[in-house]
Amino acid sequence: MNHDEDWFLMMNERKPNYARSAWVPLFIEEQIETGRYPEIGYADDYFGVGTMLLDADESKDIRLLDWPDVRPSSHRPGFNADGFYSAKSHFSQVHGQYLVFPISDEGKEAPRQVLIDPDLILGLRLHPIGSDWISFRDDRELAIRQASDDAGNVTRVEIRSEYLKDYLAAREMGLAVITLRERKQVFVDRPVFQLSNEESTELMSWSGGIGEIDEYGGSFGSTWTVTVVGRHDVDAREDAPVADYEPEDEELSHRNFETAPGESKRFLISGDLIKREWISPAPNSPRVRGDDPNEVSSFIADAASTRMTSAELEEEPRWRWLTFRPEGITHLLDSEKILLEWWSRQTGCFRYGDKTRVPFGVNPNGLVCIFSKDVIELAPHRQRHFSGHSVAPDGGACEELIQAQMQNQPADTVAPEARILTVRENLNNVFAAQYGNSLFRPNQIVKSIAARTDRFAASNAKELYDLAKDLRRIFVESIDDAFLKSLTTSCPDEHGSIKRIKKLLDDVGQDGRSMTSALAGIHDLRQASAHLPRSSVDASFSLVKVELSDPVLVSAMNMIEAVVDSIDSIAKALEARP
């Protein structure tokens, strides 16, 4: 396929790309070749990016840089009149520094790797994950990424713009980004379009044209005169022959011949684009230099919905408890970057990957309460998240949180979420002790399901059904039905595990129906949204202590508590059987 005029002119590629992009390349070397030069149809598309750090006030010097100044293969240490110089350093009309260092041309079996300046990695406190670099301080956010070709050669290294500009601010430098695109193709006939020889501005230059070549790749119709010079002053019979640098004329021989012109005309169309871009530093450097960020997050501070910035809350001579929608916490947990810990029935903490923790409490209206100091000391991007979910207080603060933080008397209660695996294991042990076998089959998935089973898993009424399904997977689906049937042979075959547990409870003088009602409720709710009429849905929710008029967070907690209380009571009743 022959490319058209636009492909060679590269009009779209001439536009600035990186100053406003989320990702900025530090290195690119990509090439796509089709066929073999100078065969007809041969095409070559090369794209390279080289970069260099310059002092922030020297942005004008970018006009003096050309591709050879940033060409990645030139980054090597060396010596000059002043002695050794670092691979980071560049000396010419412009003095700059490099951030990436390709390792290549060391052997055909060694794919190209790219080293990254350790000052950049350590300054941003990044950690390697495979070929990429992440920031644990920013919740495992990807900061630098690499791409490789099928042969394992690194073809691209890019850094997230926010991180780069933070580093540039700390160094008081900017980044010059020089791109080179070379495109060419061999045509059998002269194309219908024409290409101008050159176009240029201060930051961009394009050159190209249409040339006639022969089957050898030389200029069509041209010939070359070749002179072959030989010398005859070296005696090969000597053990250690030597040759003077400048032999006598009589010891030299000359012969000339002229090459024959090629016979097959074809056309080589080419276009080369060099573009220069400048990446300015950020106004501040909170990551590398520890600057105070300019951005301001604000929070609703009272029942009148008065908003206060982080600075205002910090300077205020009193402490507050801020209130947030539970959906904000759900989004945090869904990102899999936050660990949830429970300290009491209504309190706990969110723990970030860098071990930063945020204590919280849940008030009677299902809103999340957090001590203002714990919010305003978070990193700016974390403050932004909480700011987006800030709401006016309603229903008072969380009493258990106030007890712990102000009265130094943590509540002697337990969150139902923290009891899920405990009561399950206890019931398993009771069955093993009383009946000679565990009730639940071994299931490695149960722990992962339990880890995500908490009141924040249901941010709306529909998700209450999903919460019921997860509770059923933990406490019902993993029951060893064959073993349970062997203990309840008097039950009809069609009876399920819940009715058989009810029978065991009835046999020891307990109210089996009441004690298993919560299990029956989650069993019925597993498909309630699609199949049951509203009256049946309400009845099923009632079995798990859920009133749909309550806040969803409260309903979710009540459901979990009803189920774990049910399992706990079953274990205690069977443990005490005669």
Coordinates of C-alpha atoms in Angstrom, one line a residue:
M1 CA 0.0 0.0 0.0
N2 CA 1.3 3.4 -1.0
H3 CA 1.1 6.2 1.6
D4 CA -0.5 9.5 0.7
E5 CA 0.9 13.0 0.9
D6 CA -0.4 13.6 4.4
W7 CA 1.6 10.7 5.7
F8 CA 4.8 12.3 4.6
L9 CA 3.9 15.9 5.5
M10 CA 2.9 14.8 9.1
M11 CA 0.6 17.8 9.6
N12 CA -1.1 16.2 12.7
E13 CA 2.2 15.3 14.2
R14 CA 3.4 18.9 14.0
K15 CA 1.0 20.0 16.7
P16 CA 2.3 20.2 20.3
N17 CA 1.5 17.0 22.1
Y18 CA 3.1 16.8 25.6
A19 CA 2.9 20.0 27.6
R20 CA -0.8 19.3 28.3
S21 CA -0.7 15.5 28.2
A22 CA -1.2 13.2 31.2
W23 CA 2.0 11.3 30.2
V24 CA 5.3 12.8 29.0
P25 CA 7.8 10.6 27.2
L26 CA 11.3 10.5 28.5
F27 CA 12.4 8.1 25.8
I28 CA 10.9 6.6 22.6
E29 CA 12.5 4.6 19.9
E30 CA 10.0 2.9 17.6
Q31 CA 10.4 1.8 14.0
I32 CA 8.1 0.0 11.6
E33 CA 9.7 -1.3 8.4
T34 CA 7.9 -3.1 5.5
G35 CA 9.9 -4.9 2.9
R36 CA 13.6 -4.3 2.2
Y37 CA 15.3 -1.2 0.8
P38 CA 15.4 -0.4 -2.1
E39 CA 12.7 -2.8 -3.2
I40 CA 9.5 -1.3 -4.5
G41 CA 6.9 -1.0 -1.7
Y42 CA 9.6 -0.7 1.0
A43 CA 8.4 1.7 3.8
D44 CA 10.0 2.9 6.9
D45 CA 8.4 4.8 9.8
Y46 CA 10.7 5.8 12.6
F47 CA 9.6 7.7 15.7
G48 CA 12.2 8.8 18.3
V49 CA 12.0 11.0 21.4
G50 CA 14.9 12.4 23.4
T51 CA 14.8 14.6 26.4
M52 CA 17.1 16.9 28.4
L53 CA 16.8 18.9 31.6
L54 CA 17.6 22.6 31.3
D55 CA 17.5 25.3 33.9
A56 CA 14.0 26.7 34.2
D57 CA 14.9 30.1 32.9
E58 CA 16.7 28.7 29.9
S59 CA 13.6 27.6 27.9
K60 CA 14.7 29.8 25.0
D61 CA 17.7 27.6 24.6
I62 CA 15.5 24.7 23.4
R63 CA 15.8 26.3 19.9
L64 CA 19.5 25.5 19.9
L65 CA 18.9 21.8 20.5
D66 CA 18.8 19.3 17.7
W67 CA 18.3 15.6 17.5
P68 CA 22.0 14.7 17.9
D69 CA 22.0 16.5 21.2
V70 CA 19.4 14.2 22.7
R71 CA 19.8 11.1 20.6
P72 CA 19.6 8.3 23.3
S73 CA 22.6 6.4 22.1
S74 CA 24.9 9.4 22.8
H75 CA 24.4 9.2 26.6
R76 CA 27.7 7.9 27.8
P77 CA 30.3 9.0 30.3
G78 CA 33.6 10.2 28.9
F79 CA 36.7 12.5 29.3
N80 CA 37.5 15.9 28.1
A81 CA 40.2 18.5 28.9
D82 CA 38.7 18.9 32.4
G83 CA 38.7 15.1 33.0
F84 CA 35.9 12.7 33.5
Y85 CA 32.3 13.8 32.9
S86 CA 29.1 12.0 33.8
A87 CA 26.7 10.3 31.4
K88 CA 24.0 12.7 32.8
S89 CA 25.9 15.7 31.4
H90 CA 25.6 17.4 28.0
F91 CA 28.0 20.1 26.9
S92 CA 27.6 22.1 23.7
Q93 CA 25.9 25.4 23.0
V94 CA 23.5 24.3 25.7
H95 CA 24.4 22.7 29.0
G96 CA 21.8 20.1 30.2
Q97 CA 21.3 16.8 31.9
Y98 CA 19.7 13.5 30.8
L99 CA 17.2 11.4 32.7
V100 CA 17.3 8.1 30.8
F101 CA 20.1 6.0 29.6
P102 CA 19.5 3.3 27.0
I103 CA 21.8 0.2 27.1
S104 CA 22.0 -1.2 23.6
D105 CA 24.4 -2.3 20.9
E106 CA 26.1 -4.6 23.3
G107 CA 25.2 -7.7 21.3
K108 CA 22.4 -9.0 19.2
E109 CA 21.2 -11.3 22.0
A110 CA 20.9 -8.5 24.5
P111 CA 17.7 -6.5 24.1
R112 CA 17.8 -2.8 24.8
Q113 CA 17.1 -1.8 28.4
V114 CA 16.7 1.7 29.7
L115 CA 18.1 3.0 33.0
I116 CA 16.3 5.9 34.7
D117 CA 18.2 8.5 36.7
P118 CA 18.1 7.3 40.4
D119 CA 17.6 10.9 41.5
L120 CA 14.2 10.9 39.8
I121 CA 13.3 7.5 41.2
L122 CA 14.4 8.2 44.8
G123 CA 13.2 11.8 44.8
L124 CA 9.7 10.7 43.9
R125 CA 10.1 7.6 46.2
L126 CA 9.0 5.2 43.5
H127 CA 9.1 1.4 43.8
P128 CA 9.5 -1.1 40.9
I129 CA 6.6 -3.4 39.9
G130 CA 7.8 -5.4 36.9
S131 CA 9.1 -2.9 34.4
D132 CA 7.0 0.0 35.8
W133 CA 7.4 2.3 38.8
I134 CA 4.6 3.1 41.3
S135 CA 4.2 5.4 44.2
F136 CA 3.0 3.8 47.5
R137 CA 2.5 7.3 48.9
D138 CA -0.1 7.9 46.2
D139 CA -2.0 4.6 46.8
R140 CA 0.1 2.6 44.4
E141 CA -0.5 5.0 41.5
L142 CA 1.5 4.2 38.4
A143 CA 4.1 7.0 37.9
I144 CA 6.5 5.7 35.3
R145 CA 5.6 3.1 32.7
Q146 CA 7.6 1.2 30.0
A147 CA 6.7 -0.5 26.8
S148 CA 8.7 -3.1 24.9
D149 CA 8.6 -4.7 21.5
D150 CA 8.3 -8.5 20.7
A151 CA 12.0 -8.9 21.0
G152 CA 12.1 -7.5 24.5
N153 CA 13.6 -4.1 23.5
V154 CA 12.3 -1.2 25.6
T155 CA 10.7 1.1 23.1
R156 CA 9.1 3.7 25.3
V157 CA 9.5 5.2 28.8
E158 CA 6.8 7.7 30.0
I159 CA 6.3 9.5 33.2
R160 CA 3.0 10.8 34.6
S161 CA 3.0 14.6 34.0
E162 CA 2.1 15.4 37.6
Y163 CA 5.2 13.6 38.9
L164 CA 7.5 15.0 36.3
K165 CA 6.5 18.6 37.0
D166 CA 6.8 18.0 40.7
Y167 CA 10.4 16.8 40.2
L168 CA 11.2 19.7 37.8
A169 CA 9.9 22.2 40.4
A170 CA 12.3 20.7 43.0
R171 CA 15.2 20.9 40.6
E172 CA 14.1 24.4 39.3
M173 CA 14.5 23.0 35.8
G174 CA 12.3 22.3 32.7
L175 CA 12.4 19.4 30.3
A176 CA 13.2 19.8 26.6
V177 CA 11.4 17.2 24.5
I178 CA 12.8 16.7 21.0
T179 CA 11.0 14.4 18.6
L180 CA 12.2 13.0 15.3
R181 CA 9.9 11.4 12.8
E182 CA 11.4 9.9 9.6
R183 CA 9.2 8.4 7.0
K184 CA 10.1 7.1 3.5
Q185 CA 8.7 4.7 0.9
V186 CA 9.8 3.4 -2.5
F187 CA 7.2 3.9 -5.3
V188 CA 7.3 2.3 -8.7
D189 CA 5.9 5.4 -10.3
R190 CA 6.2 9.1 -9.5
P191 CA 3.4 10.0 -7.2
V192 CA 0.8 12.6 -8.2
F193 CA 1.6 14.9 -5.3
Q194 CA 4.5 17.2 -4.8
L195 CA 6.5 17.8 -1.6
S196 CA 8.2 21.1 -0.8
N197 CA 11.9 20.7 0.2
E198 CA 11.7 22.4 3.6
E199 CA 9.4 24.1 6.1
S200 CA 10.6 25.5 9.5
T201 CA 9.7 27.6 12.5
E202 CA 11.6 28.2 15.7
L203 CA 10.4 24.9 17.3
M204 CA 9.7 22.8 14.2
S205 CA 11.4 21.9 11.0
W206 CA 10.2 19.6 8.2
S207 CA 12.2 18.5 5.2
G208 CA 11.4 16.0 2.5
G209 CA 11.1 15.4 -1.2
I210 CA 10.9 13.0 -4.1
G211 CA 14.0 11.4 -5.5
E212 CA 14.8 9.0 -8.3
I213 CA 16.8 5.9 -7.3
D214 CA 17.9 2.7 -9.0
E215 CA 17.6 -0.9 -7.9
Y216 CA 20.8 -0.5 -5.8
G217 CA 19.5 2.5 -3.9
G218 CA 21.7 5.0 -5.6
S219 CA 20.7 8.1 -7.5
F220 CA 19.2 6.9 -10.8
G221 CA 21.4 7.4 -13.8
S222 CA 24.5 8.3 -11.9
T223 CA 27.8 6.5 -12.1
W224 CA 30.8 6.4 -9.7
T225 CA 34.5 6.4 -10.5
V226 CA 36.2 4.2 -8.0
T227 CA 40.0 4.4 -7.4
V228 CA 41.7 1.4 -5.8
V229 CA 45.1 2.1 -4.2
G230 CA 47.5 -0.6 -3.3
R231 CA 51.0 -0.6 -1.7
H232 CA 53.9 -3.0 -2.3
D233 CA 56.4 -2.2 0.4
V234 CA 55.3 -4.9 2.8
D235 CA 57.2 -8.2 2.7
A236 CA 54.9 -11.0 3.9
R237 CA 57.9 -13.4 4.3
E238 CA 59.2 -11.4 7.2
D239 CA 58.2 -12.7 10.7
A240 CA 57.1 -9.3 11.8
P241 CA 56.3 -7.1 8.8
V242 CA 55.9 -3.4 9.3
A243 CA 54.5 -0.6 7.1
D244 CA 55.4 3.0 7.2
Y245 CA 52.5 5.5 7.6
E246 CA 53.5 7.3 4.4
P247 CA 55.0 5.0 1.7
E248 CA 57.0 6.3 -1.2
D249 CA 55.0 7.0 -4.4
E250 CA 56.8 4.3 -6.4
E251 CA 55.6 1.7 -3.8
L252 CA 51.9 2.5 -4.6
S253 CA 49.8 1.3 -7.5
H254 CA 46.5 2.8 -8.7
R255 CA 43.7 1.5 -10.8
N256 CA 40.3 3.1 -11.6
F257 CA 37.0 1.8 -12.8
E258 CA 33.5 3.2 -13.3
T259 CA 30.3 1.7 -12.0
A260 CA 27.5 0.9 -14.4
P261 CA 24.3 2.9 -13.9
G262 CA 21.2 1.1 -12.6
E263 CA 18.6 0.1 -15.0
S264 CA 15.4 0.2 -13.0
K265 CA 14.0 3.6 -12.0
R266 CA 11.9 3.9 -8.9
F267 CA 11.0 6.9 -6.6
L268 CA 12.0 7.4 -3.0
I269 CA 9.6 9.7 -1.2
S270 CA 10.7 10.9 2.3
G271 CA 9.7 13.3 5.0
D272 CA 11.6 14.2 8.2
L273 CA 10.1 16.1 11.1
I274 CA 12.0 17.5 14.1
K275 CA 9.9 19.1 16.8
R276 CA 10.9 20.8 20.1
E277 CA 8.6 21.2 23.1
W278 CA 9.2 22.6 26.6
I279 CA 7.7 21.1 29.7
S280 CA 7.6 23.7 32.5
P281 CA 8.0 22.9 36.2
A282 CA 5.0 22.9 38.5
P283 CA 4.5 25.9 40.8
N284 CA 5.5 23.7 43.8
S285 CA 6.9 20.4 44.7
P286 CA 4.9 18.6 47.5
R287 CA 6.4 15.2 46.7
V288 CA 10.1 15.8 46.2
R289 CA 10.7 19.1 48.1
G290 CA 7.8 18.9 50.5
D291 CA 6.2 22.2 49.5
D292 CA 2.8 23.2 50.7
P293 CA 0.4 22.7 47.7
N294 CA -1.4 25.6 46.2
E295 CA -4.6 23.7 45.7
V296 CA -7.1 24.1 48.4
S297 CA -9.6 21.5 49.6
S298 CA -12.7 22.6 51.6
F299 CA -15.1 20.7 53.8
I300 CA -18.6 21.3 55.2
A301 CA -17.9 22.1 58.8
D302 CA -21.3 22.6 60.4
A303 CA -25.0 22.1 60.1
A304 CA -25.3 25.4 58.2
S305 CA -23.1 23.9 55.4
T306 CA -20.3 26.4 56.0
R307 CA -17.3 25.4 54.1
M308 CA -13.8 25.7 55.5
T309 CA -10.5 25.1 53.8
S310 CA -7.8 22.8 55.3
A311 CA -5.8 25.8 56.4
E312 CA -8.8 27.4 58.1
L313 CA -9.6 24.1 59.9
E314 CA -5.9 23.9 61.0
E315 CA -5.8 27.5 62.3
E316 CA -9.2 27.3 64.1
P317 CA -8.8 27.1 67.9
R318 CA -11.2 24.2 68.2
W319 CA -11.6 20.7 66.9
R320 CA -14.4 19.4 64.7
W321 CA -15.7 16.1 63.4
L322 CA -16.4 16.3 59.7
T323 CA -19.2 14.2 58.1
F324 CA -19.0 12.4 54.8
R325 CA -21.4 10.3 52.6
P326 CA -20.6 6.6 52.9
E327 CA -20.4 6.4 49.1
G328 CA -17.0 8.1 49.3
I329 CA -15.7 5.3 51.5
T330 CA -17.2 2.7 49.1
H331 CA -15.2 4.2 46.3
L332 CA -12.0 4.1 48.3
L333 CA -12.5 0.5 49.2
D334 CA -13.4 -0.4 45.6
S335 CA -10.0 0.9 44.4
E336 CA -8.3 -2.0 46.4
K337 CA -5.8 0.5 47.7
I338 CA -7.3 0.8 51.2
L339 CA -7.5 -1.7 54.0
L340 CA -10.5 -1.5 56.3
E341 CA -10.1 -2.3 60.0
W342 CA -12.8 -2.4 62.6
W343 CA -12.2 -1.3 66.2
S344 CA -15.7 -1.5 67.6
R345 CA -19.3 -1.9 66.4
Q346 CA -19.3 1.7 64.9
T347 CA -15.7 2.7 64.6
G348 CA -12.6 1.6 62.7
C349 CA -10.0 3.0 60.4
F350 CA -9.0 3.2 56.7
R351 CA -5.3 2.2 56.2
Y352 CA -3.5 3.4 53.1
G353 CA -0.7 1.6 51.4
D354 CA 1.9 3.9 53.0
K355 CA 0.4 3.0 56.5
T356 CA -1.3 6.3 56.8
R357 CA -4.5 5.6 58.7
V358 CA -7.8 7.6 59.1
P359 CA -10.0 6.6 62.1
F360 CA -13.7 6.9 61.5
G361 CA -17.1 6.4 63.1
V362 CA -20.6 5.7 61.7
N363 CA -23.4 7.8 63.2
P364 CA -27.1 6.6 63.6
N365 CA -28.0 8.1 60.2
G366 CA -25.3 6.1 58.4
L367 CA -23.0 9.0 57.8
V368 CA -19.2 8.7 58.3
C369 CA -17.6 10.9 60.9
I370 CA -13.9 11.8 60.9
F371 CA -11.9 14.0 63.2
S372 CA -10.9 17.1 61.2
K373 CA -7.2 16.8 62.1
D374 CA -7.1 13.3 60.6
V375 CA -8.5 14.7 57.3
I376 CA -6.4 17.9 56.9
E377 CA -3.1 16.1 57.5
L378 CA -3.8 13.8 54.5
A379 CA -1.9 14.2 51.2
P380 CA -3.6 16.8 48.9
H381 CA -5.1 14.2 46.5
R382 CA -6.6 12.3 49.4
Q383 CA -8.1 15.5 50.8
R384 CA -9.7 16.1 47.4
H385 CA -11.4 12.8 47.5
F386 CA -12.9 13.4 51.0
S387 CA -13.8 17.0 50.0
G388 CA -16.0 15.7 47.2
H389 CA -18.1 13.6 49.6
S390 CA -18.3 16.2 52.5
V391 CA -21.9 16.7 53.7
A392 CA -23.6 18.7 56.5
P393 CA -23.8 16.7 59.8
D394 CA -27.1 15.0 60.5
G395 CA -27.9 12.6 63.3
G396 CA -25.1 13.7 65.6
A397 CA -21.5 12.5 65.8
C398 CA -20.6 8.9 66.3
E399 CA -20.8 8.3 70.0
E400 CA -18.2 5.5 70.1
L401 CA -15.8 7.7 68.1
I402 CA -16.2 10.5 70.6
Q403 CA -15.7 8.1 73.5
A404 CA -12.4 6.8 72.1
Q405 CA -11.0 10.1 70.9
M406 CA -12.1 12.5 73.6
Q407 CA -12.9 10.4 76.7
N408 CA -10.1 7.9 76.1
Q409 CA -12.7 5.1 76.7
P410 CA -12.9 2.9 73.6
A411 CA -16.3 1.2 73.4
D412 CA -16.4 -2.4 74.5
T413 CA -18.3 -3.5 71.4
V414 CA -17.4 -5.6 68.3
A415 CA -18.3 -4.8 64.7
P416 CA -20.3 -7.6 63.0
E417 CA -17.8 -7.6 60.1
A418 CA -15.0 -8.5 62.5
R419 CA -17.0 -11.6 63.7
I420 CA -17.8 -13.1 60.3
L421 CA -14.9 -15.6 60.1
T422 CA -14.7 -16.1 63.9
V423 CA -18.3 -17.3 64.3
R424 CA -18.0 -19.5 61.2
E425 CA -14.8 -21.2 62.5
N426 CA -16.5 -21.6 65.9
L427 CA -19.5 -23.3 64.5
N428 CA -17.2 -25.5 62.4
N429 CA -15.4 -26.6 65.6
V430 CA -18.6 -27.3 67.5
F431 CA -19.8 -29.7 64.7
A432 CA -16.4 -31.4 64.7
A433 CA -16.5 -31.9 68.5
Q434 CA -20.2 -32.9 68.7
Y435 CA -20.7 -34.8 65.5
G436 CA -17.2 -35.9 64.4
N437 CA -17.0 -33.8 61.3
S438 CA -16.7 -30.1 60.2
L439 CA -19.9 -28.4 59.0
F440 CA -18.2 -26.4 56.2
R441 CA -16.2 -27.8 53.3
P442 CA -12.7 -26.3 52.9
N443 CA -13.0 -23.3 50.6
Q444 CA -10.1 -20.9 49.9
I445 CA -12.5 -18.3 48.4
V446 CA -14.4 -17.7 51.7
K447 CA -11.7 -15.5 53.2
S448 CA -11.6 -13.2 50.1
I449 CA -15.4 -13.0 50.1
A450 CA -15.4 -12.2 53.8
A451 CA -12.7 -9.5 53.3
R452 CA -15.1 -7.5 51.1
T453 CA -18.2 -8.2 53.1
D454 CA -18.8 -5.1 55.1
R455 CA -21.5 -2.4 55.5
F456 CA -19.8 -0.2 52.9
A457 CA -20.4 -2.9 50.3
A458 CA -24.0 -1.7 50.0
S459 CA -24.2 2.0 49.0
N460 CA -27.8 1.6 47.7
A461 CA -30.8 -0.7 48.3
K462 CA -30.0 -2.8 45.2
E463 CA -26.6 -3.7 46.6
L464 CA -28.2 -5.1 49.8
Y465 CA -29.2 -8.1 47.6
D466 CA -25.5 -8.5 46.6
L467 CA -24.5 -8.4 50.3
A468 CA -27.0 -11.1 51.1
K469 CA -25.5 -13.3 48.3
D470 CA -22.0 -12.9 49.7
L471 CA -23.2 -13.8 53.2
R472 CA -25.0 -16.8 51.8
R473 CA -21.8 -17.9 50.0
I474 CA -19.9 -17.7 53.3
F475 CA -22.4 -19.4 55.6
V476 CA -24.7 -21.6 53.5
E477 CA -23.2 -22.6 50.1
S478 CA -20.1 -24.1 51.7
I479 CA -22.0 -26.4 54.0
D480 CA -21.1 -30.1 53.6
D481 CA -24.7 -31.2 52.6
A482 CA -23.9 -34.9 52.5
F483 CA -22.6 -34.8 56.1
L484 CA -25.6 -32.8 57.3
K485 CA -28.0 -35.2 55.7
S486 CA -26.3 -38.1 57.5
L487 CA -27.2 -36.3 60.8
T488 CA -30.8 -35.6 59.8
T489 CA -32.1 -38.8 58.1
S490 CA -35.6 -38.2 59.3
C491 CA -35.9 -35.0 57.1
P492 CA -37.4 -35.3 53.6
D493 CA -34.7 -35.5 50.9
E494 CA -35.8 -32.1 49.5
H495 CA -35.0 -30.3 52.7
G496 CA -32.0 -28.0 52.3
S497 CA -29.2 -27.3 54.8
I498 CA -31.0 -24.5 56.7
K499 CA -34.0 -26.7 57.5
R500 CA -31.7 -29.5 58.5
I501 CA -29.8 -27.2 61.0
K502 CA -33.2 -26.2 62.3
K503 CA -34.0 -29.9 62.9
L504 CA -30.8 -30.3 64.9
L505 CA -31.7 -27.3 67.0
D506 CA -35.2 -28.6 67.6
D507 CA -33.8 -31.9 68.7
V508 CA -31.8 -30.3 71.5
G509 CA -34.9 -28.3 72.7
Q510 CA -34.1 -25.0 70.9
D511 CA -36.3 -22.8 68.7
G512 CA -34.7 -23.8 65.5
R513 CA -37.0 -21.7 63.3
S514 CA -36.2 -18.5 65.1
M515 CA -32.5 -19.2 65.4
T516 CA -32.1 -19.9 61.6
S517 CA -34.4 -17.1 60.4
A518 CA -31.6 -14.8 59.4
L519 CA -30.0 -17.6 57.3
A520 CA -33.4 -18.2 55.7
G521 CA -33.6 -14.4 55.0
I522 CA -30.3 -14.2 53.1
H523 CA -31.2 -17.5 51.2
D524 CA -34.5 -15.9 50.0
L525 CA -32.8 -12.6 49.1
R526 CA -30.2 -14.1 46.8
Q527 CA -32.6 -13.7 43.8
A528 CA -35.2 -11.5 45.4
S529 CA -34.6 -8.5 43.2
A530 CA -35.6 -10.5 40.1
H531 CA -38.2 -13.0 41.3
L532 CA -40.0 -12.2 44.6
P533 CA -43.0 -9.9 44.9
R534 CA -42.6 -6.8 47.1
S535 CA -44.4 -8.4 50.1
S536 CA -42.0 -11.4 50.1
V537 CA -39.0 -9.1 49.8
D538 CA -40.1 -7.1 52.8
A539 CA -40.6 -10.3 54.7
S540 CA -37.2 -11.6 53.8
F541 CA -35.5 -8.3 54.8
S542 CA -37.4 -8.5 58.1
L543 CA -35.7 -11.8 58.8
V544 CA -32.3 -10.1 58.6
K545 CA -33.4 -7.1 60.8
V546 CA -33.5 -4.7 57.8
E547 CA -36.0 -1.9 57.5
L548 CA -35.8 -0.4 54.1
S549 CA -36.7 3.0 55.5
D550 CA -33.4 3.0 57.4
P551 CA -30.2 4.4 55.9
V552 CA -28.6 1.8 53.6
L553 CA -25.4 1.7 55.7
V554 CA -27.4 1.0 58.8
S555 CA -29.4 -1.7 57.0
A556 CA -26.2 -3.4 55.7
M557 CA -24.7 -3.5 59.2
N558 CA -28.0 -4.9 60.7
M559 CA -28.0 -7.6 58.0
I560 CA -24.5 -8.7 58.7
E561 CA -25.1 -8.6 62.5
A562 CA -28.3 -10.6 62.2
V563 CA -26.4 -13.4 60.3
V564 CA -23.4 -13.6 62.6
D565 CA -25.6 -13.5 65.7
S566 CA -27.6 -16.4 64.2
I567 CA -24.4 -18.4 63.6
D568 CA -23.1 -17.6 67.1
S569 CA -26.4 -18.7 68.8
I570 CA -26.5 -21.9 66.8
A571 CA -23.0 -22.8 67.9
K572 CA -23.7 -22.1 71.5
A573 CA -26.9 -24.1 71.5
L574 CA -25.4 -27.2 69.8
E575 CA -22.3 -26.9 72.0
A576 CA -24.5 -27.2 75.1
R577 CA -26.5 -30.2 73.9
P578 CA -26.6 -33.1 76.3

